[in-house]
Amino acid sequence: MEISEIILAMLHTAPGGIDGRTVIQKLGYFISVKMGRDLGYNAGFYGPFSPLIAADLGNLVSLDFVIEKGRLTVRDRVMYSYDLADDGEKIVDKIEEQYPKELLIVKNTVKTCKKIVHNNFYVLSWAAKVHFILSQTGKGMTREEAIEASKLFGWSLDEREVEVAVRLLLALELIEEENRNA
């Protein structure tokens, strides 16, 4: 499954679209972990960031497979929302036939994030940061260790953020209960 197909599948699974590039980045991160795929994620300001996801999303918009809408937030920033165009839906029909197993991973991930945290980009970012820290160290850690380790990436997590992140990671089955300390 190509990166652009993962993005299209995400949007297909989210009726009404997805608000925010950060949300797409974090959903892509969780999906890549569950698929065991390296999608080029590195530490970014809001957690793991993939320039490949960003580029493919831009390409899908420019090719009119994805509809991008911008709106001004109360902080005078632009929030982008994304939805599938009709031609994007046609591609998803083919994806369903070719990649049923991968599509199930995408659907389960998107639906779990929507159900548990309503795609709140802050919570998705905290969870992606905690998972990224755990994946870089290769071991479980306490909340305090995770908070301290976050500083190595230029992040500042607090105890509440780590606790909320752990709940989402457990629901996504990206960590096991014995690693709940993180």
mmCIF file of C-alpha atoms in Angstrom:
data_model
loop_
_atom_site.group_PDB
_atom_site.id
_atom_site.type_symbol
_atom_site.label_atom_id
_atom_site.label_comp_id
_atom_site.label_asym_id
_atom_site.label_seq_id
_atom_site.Cartn_x
_atom_site.Cartn_y
_atom_site.Cartn_z
ATOM 1 C CA MET A 1 0.000 0.000 0.000
ATOM 2 C CA GLU A 2 1.495 3.322 -1.077
ATOM 3 C CA ILE A 3 1.527 6.394 1.160
ATOM 4 C CA SER A 4 -1.034 8.154 -1.020
ATOM 5 C CA GLU A 5 -3.311 5.114 -0.736
ATOM 6 C CA ILE A 6 -2.993 5.193 3.062
ATOM 7 C CA ILE A 7 -4.019 8.862 3.066
ATOM 8 C CA LEU A 8 -6.992 8.179 0.789
ATOM 9 C CA ALA A 9 -8.041 5.249 2.985
ATOM 10 C CA MET A 10 -7.820 7.455 6.095
ATOM 11 C CA LEU A 11 -10.089 10.052 4.528
ATOM 12 C CA HIS A 12 -12.502 7.382 3.306
ATOM 13 C CA THR A 13 -12.782 6.050 6.858
ATOM 14 C CA ALA A 14 -13.501 9.502 8.317
ATOM 15 C CA PRO A 15 -16.939 10.617 7.123
ATOM 16 C CA GLY A 16 -16.921 14.383 6.856
ATOM 17 C CA GLY A 17 -13.156 14.443 6.435
ATOM 18 C CA ILE A 18 -10.257 15.123 8.763
ATOM 19 C CA ASP A 19 -9.475 18.503 10.301
ATOM 20 C CA GLY A 20 -5.797 19.349 10.409
ATOM 21 C CA ARG A 21 -2.525 18.308 8.888
ATOM 22 C CA THR A 22 -1.301 17.324 12.338
ATOM 23 C CA VAL A 23 -4.146 14.827 12.700
ATOM 24 C CA ILE A 24 -3.290 13.270 9.342
ATOM 25 C CA GLN A 25 0.377 13.083 10.352
ATOM 26 C CA LYS A 26 -0.394 11.357 13.663
ATOM 27 C CA LEU A 27 -2.918 8.935 12.197
ATOM 28 C CA GLY A 28 -0.332 8.113 9.542
ATOM 29 C CA TYR A 29 2.255 7.539 12.258
ATOM 30 C CA PHE A 30 0.054 5.089 14.180
ATOM 31 C CA ILE A 31 -0.901 3.299 10.957
ATOM 32 C CA SER A 32 2.738 3.015 9.881
ATOM 33 C CA VAL A 33 3.644 1.464 13.237
ATOM 34 C CA LYS A 34 0.773 -1.021 13.048
ATOM 35 C CA MET A 35 1.743 -1.938 9.475
ATOM 36 C CA GLY A 36 5.430 -2.157 10.345
ATOM 37 C CA ARG A 37 6.255 0.382 7.628
ATOM 38 C CA ASP A 38 8.857 3.127 7.681
ATOM 39 C CA LEU A 39 7.160 6.219 6.302
ATOM 40 C CA GLY A 40 10.061 8.524 7.091
ATOM 41 C CA TYR A 41 8.914 9.785 10.487
ATOM 42 C CA ASN A 42 11.344 11.933 12.466
ATOM 43 C CA ALA A 43 10.931 14.106 15.552
ATOM 44 C CA GLY A 44 9.009 17.274 14.670
ATOM 45 C CA PHE A 45 7.514 20.072 16.755
ATOM 46 C CA TYR A 46 4.145 18.315 17.232
ATOM 47 C CA GLY A 47 5.699 14.870 17.484
ATOM 48 C CA PRO A 48 6.676 12.435 14.761
ATOM 49 C CA PHE A 49 6.482 14.089 11.328
ATOM 50 C CA SER A 50 6.815 12.508 7.893
ATOM 51 C CA PRO A 51 7.816 14.713 4.967
ATOM 52 C CA LEU A 52 6.602 11.845 2.752
ATOM 53 C CA ILE A 53 3.063 12.091 4.169
ATOM 54 C CA ALA A 54 3.139 15.878 3.771
ATOM 55 C CA ALA A 55 4.315 15.660 0.160
ATOM 56 C CA ASP A 56 1.816 12.972 -0.823
ATOM 57 C CA LEU A 57 -1.053 14.870 0.795
ATOM 58 C CA GLY A 58 -0.059 17.951 -1.217
ATOM 59 C CA ASN A 59 0.114 15.878 -4.393
ATOM 60 C CA LEU A 60 -3.330 14.370 -3.783
ATOM 61 C CA VAL A 61 -4.761 17.872 -3.324
ATOM 62 C CA SER A 62 -3.097 19.195 -6.481
ATOM 63 C CA LEU A 63 -4.369 16.192 -8.458
ATOM 64 C CA ASP A 64 -7.926 16.848 -7.172
ATOM 65 C CA PHE A 65 -8.237 13.460 -5.423
ATOM 66 C CA VAL A 66 -8.493 15.261 -2.074
ATOM 67 C CA ILE A 67 -10.363 18.466 -1.275
ATOM 68 C CA GLU A 68 -8.506 20.907 0.972
ATOM 69 C CA LYS A 69 -10.355 23.732 2.711
ATOM 70 C CA GLY A 70 -8.789 26.371 4.921
ATOM 71 C CA ARG A 71 -10.410 28.408 7.645
ATOM 72 C CA LEU A 72 -9.030 31.003 10.006
ATOM 73 C CA THR A 73 -8.830 30.006 13.687
ATOM 74 C CA VAL A 74 -9.296 32.284 16.682
ATOM 75 C CA ARG A 75 -5.486 32.557 16.849
ATOM 76 C CA ASP A 76 -5.339 33.833 13.265
ATOM 77 C CA ARG A 77 -3.881 30.575 11.975
ATOM 78 C CA VAL A 78 -5.227 28.604 9.073
ATOM 79 C CA MET A 79 -6.745 25.215 9.896
ATOM 80 C CA TYR A 80 -6.940 22.922 6.900
ATOM 81 C CA SER A 81 -9.542 20.220 6.546
ATOM 82 C CA TYR A 82 -9.374 17.360 4.085
ATOM 83 C CA ASP A 83 -11.991 15.201 2.429
ATOM 84 C CA LEU A 84 -12.104 12.834 -0.507
ATOM 85 C CA ALA A 85 -13.115 14.087 -3.919
ATOM 86 C CA ASP A 86 -15.183 11.778 -6.133
ATOM 87 C CA ASP A 87 -12.071 10.622 -8.023
ATOM 88 C CA GLY A 88 -10.410 9.837 -4.687
ATOM 89 C CA GLU A 89 -13.376 7.624 -3.750
ATOM 90 C CA LYS A 90 -12.920 5.678 -6.998
ATOM 91 C CA ILE A 91 -9.316 4.937 -6.056
ATOM 92 C CA VAL A 92 -10.401 3.733 -2.615
ATOM 93 C CA ASP A 93 -12.677 1.184 -4.297
ATOM 94 C CA LYS A 94 -9.560 -0.326 -5.889
ATOM 95 C CA ILE A 95 -7.632 -0.127 -2.619
ATOM 96 C CA GLU A 96 -10.377 -2.147 -0.904
ATOM 97 C CA GLU A 97 -9.876 -4.920 -3.441
ATOM 98 C CA GLN A 98 -6.065 -4.892 -3.430
ATOM 99 C CA TYR A 99 -5.264 -4.309 0.247
ATOM 100 C CA PRO A 100 -8.050 -5.625 2.490
ATOM 101 C CA LYS A 101 -5.709 -6.397 5.416
ATOM 102 C CA GLU A 102 -3.991 -2.990 5.320
ATOM 103 C CA LEU A 103 -7.307 -1.208 4.867
ATOM 104 C CA LEU A 104 -8.589 -2.888 8.030
ATOM 105 C CA ILE A 105 -5.587 -1.485 9.938
ATOM 106 C CA VAL A 106 -6.327 2.003 8.593
ATOM 107 C CA LYS A 107 -10.035 1.758 9.446
ATOM 108 C CA ASN A 108 -9.440 0.431 12.969
ATOM 109 C CA THR A 109 -6.822 3.086 13.709
ATOM 110 C CA VAL A 110 -8.874 6.005 12.408
ATOM 111 C CA LYS A 111 -12.057 4.831 14.130
ATOM 112 C CA THR A 112 -10.283 4.202 17.455
ATOM 113 C CA CYS A 113 -8.699 7.674 17.464
ATOM 114 C CA LYS A 114 -12.038 9.252 16.583
ATOM 115 C CA LYS A 115 -13.896 7.280 19.257
ATOM 116 C CA ILE A 116 -11.363 7.688 22.084
ATOM 117 C CA VAL A 117 -10.071 11.253 21.588
ATOM 118 C CA HIS A 118 -12.298 12.723 18.833
ATOM 119 C CA ASN A 119 -9.130 13.272 16.743
ATOM 120 C CA ASN A 120 -7.955 15.946 19.160
ATOM 121 C CA PHE A 121 -4.614 16.894 17.651
ATOM 122 C CA TYR A 122 -3.071 17.629 21.041
ATOM 123 C CA VAL A 123 -3.850 14.156 22.378
ATOM 124 C CA LEU A 124 -2.786 12.489 19.133
ATOM 125 C CA SER A 125 0.485 14.428 19.334
ATOM 126 C CA TRP A 126 1.097 13.418 22.950
ATOM 127 C CA ALA A 127 0.436 9.761 22.147
ATOM 128 C CA ALA A 128 2.657 9.824 19.069
ATOM 129 C CA LYS A 129 5.429 11.498 21.084
ATOM 130 C CA VAL A 130 5.228 8.900 23.853
ATOM 131 C CA HIS A 131 5.240 6.041 21.360
ATOM 132 C CA PHE A 132 8.129 7.588 19.428
ATOM 133 C CA ILE A 133 10.139 7.948 22.648
ATOM 134 C CA LEU A 134 9.443 4.322 23.573
ATOM 135 C CA SER A 135 10.389 3.136 20.083
ATOM 136 C CA GLN A 136 13.664 5.075 20.166
ATOM 137 C CA THR A 137 14.701 3.749 23.563
ATOM 138 C CA GLY A 138 13.480 0.208 22.952
ATOM 139 C CA LYS A 139 12.334 -0.247 26.541
ATOM 140 C CA GLY A 140 9.455 0.527 28.833
ATOM 141 C CA MET A 141 9.791 3.488 31.144
ATOM 142 C CA THR A 142 8.028 5.261 33.944
ATOM 143 C CA ARG A 143 6.006 8.402 33.325
ATOM 144 C CA GLU A 144 8.793 10.456 34.852
ATOM 145 C CA GLU A 145 11.363 8.845 32.532
ATOM 146 C CA ALA A 146 9.121 9.500 29.516
ATOM 147 C CA ILE A 147 8.711 13.141 30.559
ATOM 148 C CA GLU A 148 12.466 13.506 30.924
ATOM 149 C CA ALA A 149 13.152 11.671 27.640
ATOM 150 C CA SER A 150 10.736 13.985 25.798
ATOM 151 C CA LYS A 151 13.202 16.820 26.374
ATOM 152 C CA LEU A 152 15.772 15.005 24.213
ATOM 153 C CA PHE A 153 13.462 15.635 21.243
ATOM 154 C CA GLY A 154 12.664 19.233 22.186
ATOM 155 C CA TRP A 155 9.272 18.282 23.574
ATOM 156 C CA SER A 156 7.760 19.105 26.942
ATOM 157 C CA LEU A 157 5.294 16.493 28.152
ATOM 158 C CA ASP A 158 3.693 16.577 31.575
ATOM 159 C CA GLU A 159 2.290 13.739 33.672
ATOM 160 C CA ARG A 160 -1.334 14.269 32.571
ATOM 161 C CA GLU A 161 -0.346 14.310 28.892
ATOM 162 C CA VAL A 162 1.597 11.065 29.290
ATOM 163 C CA GLU A 163 -1.339 9.432 31.117
ATOM 164 C CA VAL A 164 -3.799 10.406 28.375
ATOM 165 C CA ALA A 165 -1.310 9.257 25.726
ATOM 166 C CA VAL A 166 -0.918 5.868 27.391
ATOM 167 C CA ARG A 167 -4.700 5.341 27.404
ATOM 168 C CA LEU A 168 -4.867 5.966 23.650
ATOM 169 C CA LEU A 169 -1.814 3.802 22.932
ATOM 170 C CA LEU A 170 -3.384 0.945 24.904
ATOM 171 C CA ALA A 171 -6.639 1.320 22.937
ATOM 172 C CA LEU A 172 -4.644 1.271 19.682
ATOM 173 C CA GLU A 173 -2.766 -1.794 20.954
ATOM 174 C CA LEU A 174 0.540 -0.034 20.346
ATOM 175 C CA ILE A 175 1.750 -0.750 23.856
ATOM 176 C CA GLU A 176 0.989 -3.580 26.214
ATOM 177 C CA GLU A 177 -0.507 -3.312 29.665
ATOM 178 C CA GLU A 178 2.840 -4.148 31.330
ATOM 179 C CA ASN A 179 4.312 -1.052 29.638
ATOM 180 C CA ARG A 180 1.577 1.047 31.196
ATOM 181 C CA ASN A 181 4.181 2.770 33.379
ATOM 182 C CA ALA A 182 5.133 4.998 30.451
#
